[in-house]
Amino acid sequence: MAHDSSAFFTGLAAEAWRLARTDDVLAAEAGYLRSRLALRRGARVLDVPCGDGRLAARLARAGLRVVGVDASPAMLADAPRAAGCEWRQGDMADMAAVVPERGAFDAAFCVGNALGYLDRRATAGFFAAVATALRSGARFVVDTEMAAESVLPNLAERLWAPVGDIVMAVEHDYRVAESRLQSQYHFIRDGARQSARLDHWIFTSGEIAAMLAGAGFEVAAMEADLDGNPYAVGEPRLLVVAVRR
């Protein structure tokens, strides 16, 4: 199991996440999901983890029924109380308990870099639980910037970036024996400072495809961006489109 990711998304860390996901970013992601998931109005969709629910709410406004699941009470507290949205608190590692419905969903997505919060066994279990919740032929989109082909060619020990009015600095420590990236984040705004750790297990794109296949999915596409360009070594983002067998 991974370091507790839900404890990370509080205070300045949660604010930085919200600032990074602008309305333009959310609109583009919602459009991509509507396209790749082949969704019709009234379709029931699973969003896990849903964070603050803003992406789910956009899809609900387009006529979908979205169930969002997240482990962080702080993030769910900010989720919009929007028609067509249902919020459930729970961990990715405990999906079967949080989403006990079988074959009840028409699509699912995992967007926002959550892949890798769980170790290999737990990630395979998460994929299997999502598959159980989906009907046959339903699509599942997995989005990550933490695939090995993205992380390892570009890994820097330290980096910093402005996120709105917050300065974010990150120190990376890659544990080769585990293929795990341990990241120490520091957030600074007007003299206020918050530090928090977030871990990701690093999987190759082949491992991700194999775990999905083992859970009952067929990988239909591996894309590098919202425009649908093919994924390759060094691309910063991987979007996997999979179909439930």
Short mmCIF file of C-alpha atoms in Angstrom, two decimals:
data_model
loop_
_atom_site.label_atom_id
_atom_site.label_comp_id
_atom_site.label_asym_id
_atom_site.label_seq_id
_atom_site.Cartn_x
_atom_site.Cartn_y
_atom_site.Cartn_z
CA MET A 1 0.00 0.00 0.00
CA ALA A 2 1.13 3.53 -0.69
CA HIS A 3 1.78 6.42 1.61
CA ASP A 4 -1.60 7.93 2.61
CA SER A 5 -2.42 10.19 -0.33
CA SER A 6 -5.61 11.58 1.26
CA ALA A 7 -3.55 13.35 3.94
CA PHE A 8 -1.65 15.22 1.21
CA PHE A 9 -4.62 17.11 -0.21
CA THR A 10 -5.20 19.69 2.51
CA GLY A 11 -4.36 23.37 2.95
CA LEU A 12 -1.99 24.86 0.39
CA ALA A 13 -1.50 21.53 -1.38
CA ALA A 14 -5.23 21.27 -2.11
CA GLU A 15 -5.34 24.93 -3.18
CA ALA A 16 -2.41 24.43 -5.58
CA TRP A 17 -4.19 21.44 -7.13
CA ARG A 18 -7.31 23.54 -7.69
CA LEU A 19 -5.33 26.44 -9.17
CA ALA A 20 -3.50 24.11 -11.57
CA ARG A 21 -6.79 22.74 -12.91
CA THR A 22 -8.18 25.85 -14.57
CA ASP A 23 -11.57 26.03 -16.27
CA ASP A 24 -9.83 25.62 -19.64
CA VAL A 25 -8.05 22.46 -18.44
CA LEU A 26 -11.26 21.00 -17.04
CA ALA A 27 -13.20 21.82 -20.21
CA ALA A 28 -10.58 20.11 -22.38
CA GLU A 29 -10.50 17.02 -20.15
CA ALA A 30 -14.30 16.80 -20.10
CA GLY A 31 -14.38 16.97 -23.89
CA TYR A 32 -11.75 14.25 -24.17
CA LEU A 33 -13.66 11.99 -21.80
CA ARG A 34 -16.97 12.46 -23.61
CA SER A 35 -15.20 11.49 -26.83
CA ARG A 36 -13.18 8.50 -25.61
CA LEU A 37 -15.82 7.05 -23.31
CA ALA A 38 -18.47 7.25 -26.09
CA LEU A 39 -21.01 8.56 -23.60
CA ARG A 40 -24.69 9.21 -24.25
CA ARG A 41 -26.98 11.41 -22.16
CA GLY A 42 -28.13 9.63 -19.03
CA ALA A 43 -25.13 7.30 -18.94
CA ARG A 44 -23.88 6.36 -15.46
CA VAL A 45 -20.19 7.13 -14.98
CA LEU A 46 -17.70 6.35 -12.21
CA ASP A 47 -15.01 8.95 -11.37
CA VAL A 48 -12.34 7.69 -8.98
CA PRO A 49 -10.62 9.45 -7.35
CA CYS A 50 -12.76 12.50 -8.07
CA GLY A 51 -10.86 15.09 -5.98
CA ASP A 52 -12.98 18.20 -5.59
CA GLY A 53 -15.48 16.91 -8.15
CA ARG A 54 -15.21 19.78 -10.63
CA LEU A 55 -14.57 17.48 -13.60
CA ALA A 56 -17.44 15.18 -12.60
CA ALA A 57 -19.74 18.20 -12.25
CA ARG A 58 -18.89 19.31 -15.81
CA LEU A 59 -19.88 15.90 -17.13
CA ALA A 60 -23.08 15.97 -15.09
CA ARG A 61 -23.98 19.30 -16.66
CA ALA A 62 -23.62 17.56 -20.04
CA GLY A 63 -26.40 15.15 -19.04
CA LEU A 64 -24.45 12.31 -17.41
CA ARG A 65 -25.02 10.71 -14.00
CA VAL A 66 -21.68 10.66 -12.19
CA VAL A 67 -20.64 8.89 -9.00
CA GLY A 68 -17.43 10.42 -7.64
CA VAL A 69 -15.29 8.60 -5.08
CA ASP A 70 -12.43 10.14 -3.11
CA ALA A 71 -10.59 9.35 0.12
CA SER A 72 -10.05 12.99 1.11
CA PRO A 73 -12.82 14.56 3.24
CA ALA A 74 -11.27 17.99 2.58
CA MET A 75 -11.56 17.60 -1.19
CA LEU A 76 -15.10 16.19 -1.06
CA ALA A 77 -16.16 19.06 1.20
CA ASP A 78 -15.51 21.39 -1.75
CA ALA A 79 -17.28 19.22 -4.33
CA PRO A 80 -20.18 21.00 -6.05
CA ARG A 81 -23.65 20.00 -4.91
CA ALA A 82 -24.70 19.55 -8.52
CA ALA A 83 -27.62 17.71 -10.07
CA GLY A 84 -26.49 14.40 -11.53
CA CYS A 85 -23.58 14.01 -9.08
CA GLU A 86 -23.26 11.64 -6.14
CA TRP A 87 -20.20 11.82 -3.87
CA ARG A 88 -18.87 8.87 -1.86
CA GLN A 89 -15.94 8.93 0.53
CA GLY A 90 -13.65 5.95 0.22
CA ASP A 91 -10.22 4.76 -0.81
CA MET A 92 -9.21 3.40 -4.21
CA ALA A 93 -7.89 0.35 -2.38
CA ASP A 94 -11.35 -0.41 -0.99
CA MET A 95 -13.39 0.05 -4.16
CA ALA A 96 -15.47 -3.10 -3.75
CA ALA A 97 -16.89 -1.75 -0.49
CA VAL A 98 -17.36 1.83 -1.70
CA VAL A 99 -18.88 0.83 -5.04
CA PRO A 100 -20.63 -2.52 -4.48
CA GLU A 101 -22.77 -2.27 -7.63
CA ARG A 102 -21.95 -4.89 -10.26
CA GLY A 103 -22.22 -4.03 -13.95
CA ALA A 104 -24.09 -0.83 -13.09
CA PHE A 105 -21.84 1.75 -14.79
CA ASP A 106 -21.52 2.65 -18.47
CA ALA A 107 -17.99 4.12 -18.16
CA ALA A 108 -15.28 5.03 -15.66
CA PHE A 109 -12.26 7.26 -15.48
CA CYS A 110 -9.24 7.78 -13.25
CA VAL A 111 -7.89 11.25 -14.11
CA GLY A 112 -5.40 13.42 -12.25
CA ASN A 113 -2.28 11.37 -11.62
CA ALA A 114 -3.69 9.05 -8.97
CA LEU A 115 -2.31 5.94 -10.67
CA GLY A 116 0.61 4.80 -8.52
CA TYR A 117 -0.86 5.78 -5.16
CA LEU A 118 -1.24 2.02 -4.64
CA ASP A 119 1.38 -0.69 -5.05
CA ARG A 120 1.19 -3.27 -7.82
CA ARG A 121 -1.08 -5.76 -6.08
CA ALA A 122 -3.48 -3.08 -4.87
CA THR A 123 -3.51 -1.36 -8.28
CA ALA A 124 -4.45 -4.65 -9.93
CA GLY A 125 -7.20 -5.00 -7.34
CA PHE A 126 -8.41 -1.47 -8.07
CA PHE A 127 -8.62 -2.23 -11.80
CA ALA A 128 -10.51 -5.45 -11.04
CA ALA A 129 -13.00 -3.58 -8.83
CA VAL A 130 -13.61 -1.00 -11.56
CA ALA A 131 -14.16 -3.82 -14.06
CA THR A 132 -16.72 -5.41 -11.73
CA ALA A 133 -18.65 -2.12 -11.56
CA LEU A 134 -18.76 -1.74 -15.37
CA ARG A 135 -21.04 -3.40 -17.88
CA SER A 136 -19.51 -5.39 -20.72
CA GLY A 137 -18.31 -3.05 -23.48
CA ALA A 138 -17.96 -0.07 -21.14
CA ARG A 139 -14.87 2.09 -21.47
CA PHE A 140 -12.33 3.09 -18.83
CA VAL A 141 -9.84 5.98 -19.19
CA VAL A 142 -6.71 6.05 -17.02
CA ASP A 143 -4.62 9.24 -16.98
CA THR A 144 -1.15 9.51 -15.47
CA GLU A 145 2.10 11.45 -15.66
CA MET A 146 3.77 8.73 -13.59
CA ALA A 147 4.35 5.99 -16.16
CA ALA A 148 7.99 4.90 -16.21
CA GLU A 149 8.44 6.06 -19.82
CA SER A 150 7.36 9.55 -18.75
CA VAL A 151 9.08 9.85 -15.36
CA LEU A 152 12.49 8.28 -15.80
CA PRO A 153 13.76 10.11 -18.92
CA ASN A 154 12.83 13.48 -17.39
CA LEU A 155 13.43 12.96 -13.67
CA ALA A 156 15.04 15.88 -11.83
CA GLU A 157 16.01 15.69 -8.18
CA ARG A 158 14.57 19.14 -7.52
CA LEU A 159 12.17 21.44 -9.31
CA TRP A 160 9.97 24.41 -8.55
CA ALA A 161 7.07 26.10 -10.28
CA PRO A 162 4.55 28.87 -9.61
CA VAL A 163 0.95 27.65 -9.32
CA GLY A 164 -1.18 30.77 -9.29
CA ASP A 165 0.05 32.76 -6.31
CA ILE A 166 1.60 29.66 -4.68
CA VAL A 167 5.23 28.62 -5.17
CA MET A 168 5.63 24.84 -5.29
CA ALA A 169 9.04 23.19 -4.78
CA VAL A 170 9.53 19.43 -5.07
CA GLU A 171 12.38 17.11 -4.06
CA HIS A 172 12.30 13.67 -5.70
CA ASP A 173 13.88 10.47 -4.36
CA TYR A 174 13.53 7.48 -6.68
CA ARG A 175 13.78 4.15 -4.84
CA VAL A 176 15.11 1.77 -7.49
CA ALA A 177 14.58 -1.45 -5.51
CA GLU A 178 10.85 -0.73 -5.34
CA SER A 179 10.36 1.42 -8.47
CA ARG A 180 8.79 4.00 -6.18
CA LEU A 181 9.09 7.78 -6.42
CA GLN A 182 9.02 9.54 -3.05
CA SER A 183 8.29 13.25 -3.49
CA GLN A 184 8.58 15.90 -0.80
CA TYR A 185 6.51 18.97 -1.67
CA HIS A 186 6.84 22.46 -0.23
CA PHE A 187 4.12 25.08 -0.83
CA ILE A 188 4.73 28.74 -0.05
CA ARG A 189 2.33 31.69 -0.19
CA ASP A 190 2.89 35.10 1.44
CA GLY A 191 5.15 33.65 4.11
CA ALA A 192 2.88 30.69 4.87
CA ARG A 193 4.53 27.31 4.21
CA GLN A 194 3.30 23.74 4.06
CA SER A 195 5.30 20.58 3.43
CA ALA A 196 3.85 17.20 2.53
CA ARG A 197 5.02 13.91 1.07
CA LEU A 198 3.41 12.00 -1.78
CA ASP A 199 4.56 8.63 -3.11
CA HIS A 200 3.95 6.97 -6.47
CA TRP A 201 4.76 3.42 -7.48
CA ILE A 202 6.13 3.67 -11.01
CA PHE A 203 4.75 1.25 -13.61
CA THR A 204 5.77 0.86 -17.24
CA SER A 205 3.06 1.31 -19.83
CA GLY A 206 3.34 -2.43 -20.46
CA GLU A 207 2.70 -3.18 -16.79
CA ILE A 208 -0.37 -0.93 -16.83
CA ALA A 209 -1.68 -2.71 -19.94
CA ALA A 210 -1.03 -6.13 -18.37
CA MET A 211 -2.82 -5.19 -15.13
CA LEU A 212 -5.79 -3.92 -17.12
CA ALA A 213 -5.86 -7.11 -19.20
CA GLY A 214 -5.74 -9.21 -16.04
CA ALA A 215 -8.73 -7.28 -14.70
CA GLY A 216 -10.82 -7.96 -17.80
CA PHE A 217 -10.04 -4.99 -20.05
CA GLU A 218 -8.69 -4.70 -23.57
CA VAL A 219 -6.47 -1.67 -24.20
CA ALA A 220 -7.83 0.24 -27.20
CA ALA A 221 -5.40 3.17 -27.23
CA MET A 222 -2.43 4.73 -25.46
CA GLU A 223 -2.35 8.47 -26.11
CA ALA A 224 0.04 11.23 -25.13
CA ASP A 225 -2.37 14.15 -24.90
CA LEU A 226 -5.97 15.27 -25.23
CA ASP A 227 -5.51 15.62 -29.01
CA GLY A 228 -4.97 11.87 -29.32
CA ASN A 229 -1.32 11.80 -30.37
CA PRO A 230 0.29 8.38 -29.77
CA TYR A 231 2.20 7.80 -26.54
CA ALA A 232 5.98 7.35 -26.78
CA VAL A 233 9.02 7.36 -24.49
CA GLY A 234 9.57 10.81 -23.00
CA GLU A 235 6.00 12.02 -23.41
CA PRO A 236 4.96 13.68 -20.13
CA ARG A 237 1.44 12.21 -20.05
CA LEU A 238 -0.16 8.85 -20.73
CA LEU A 239 -3.88 8.41 -21.36
CA VAL A 240 -5.03 4.78 -21.64
CA VAL A 241 -8.40 3.95 -23.17
CA ALA A 242 -9.54 0.45 -22.21
CA VAL A 243 -12.72 -1.53 -22.96
CA ARG A 244 -14.39 -3.93 -20.53
CA ARG A 245 -14.58 -7.39 -22.08
#
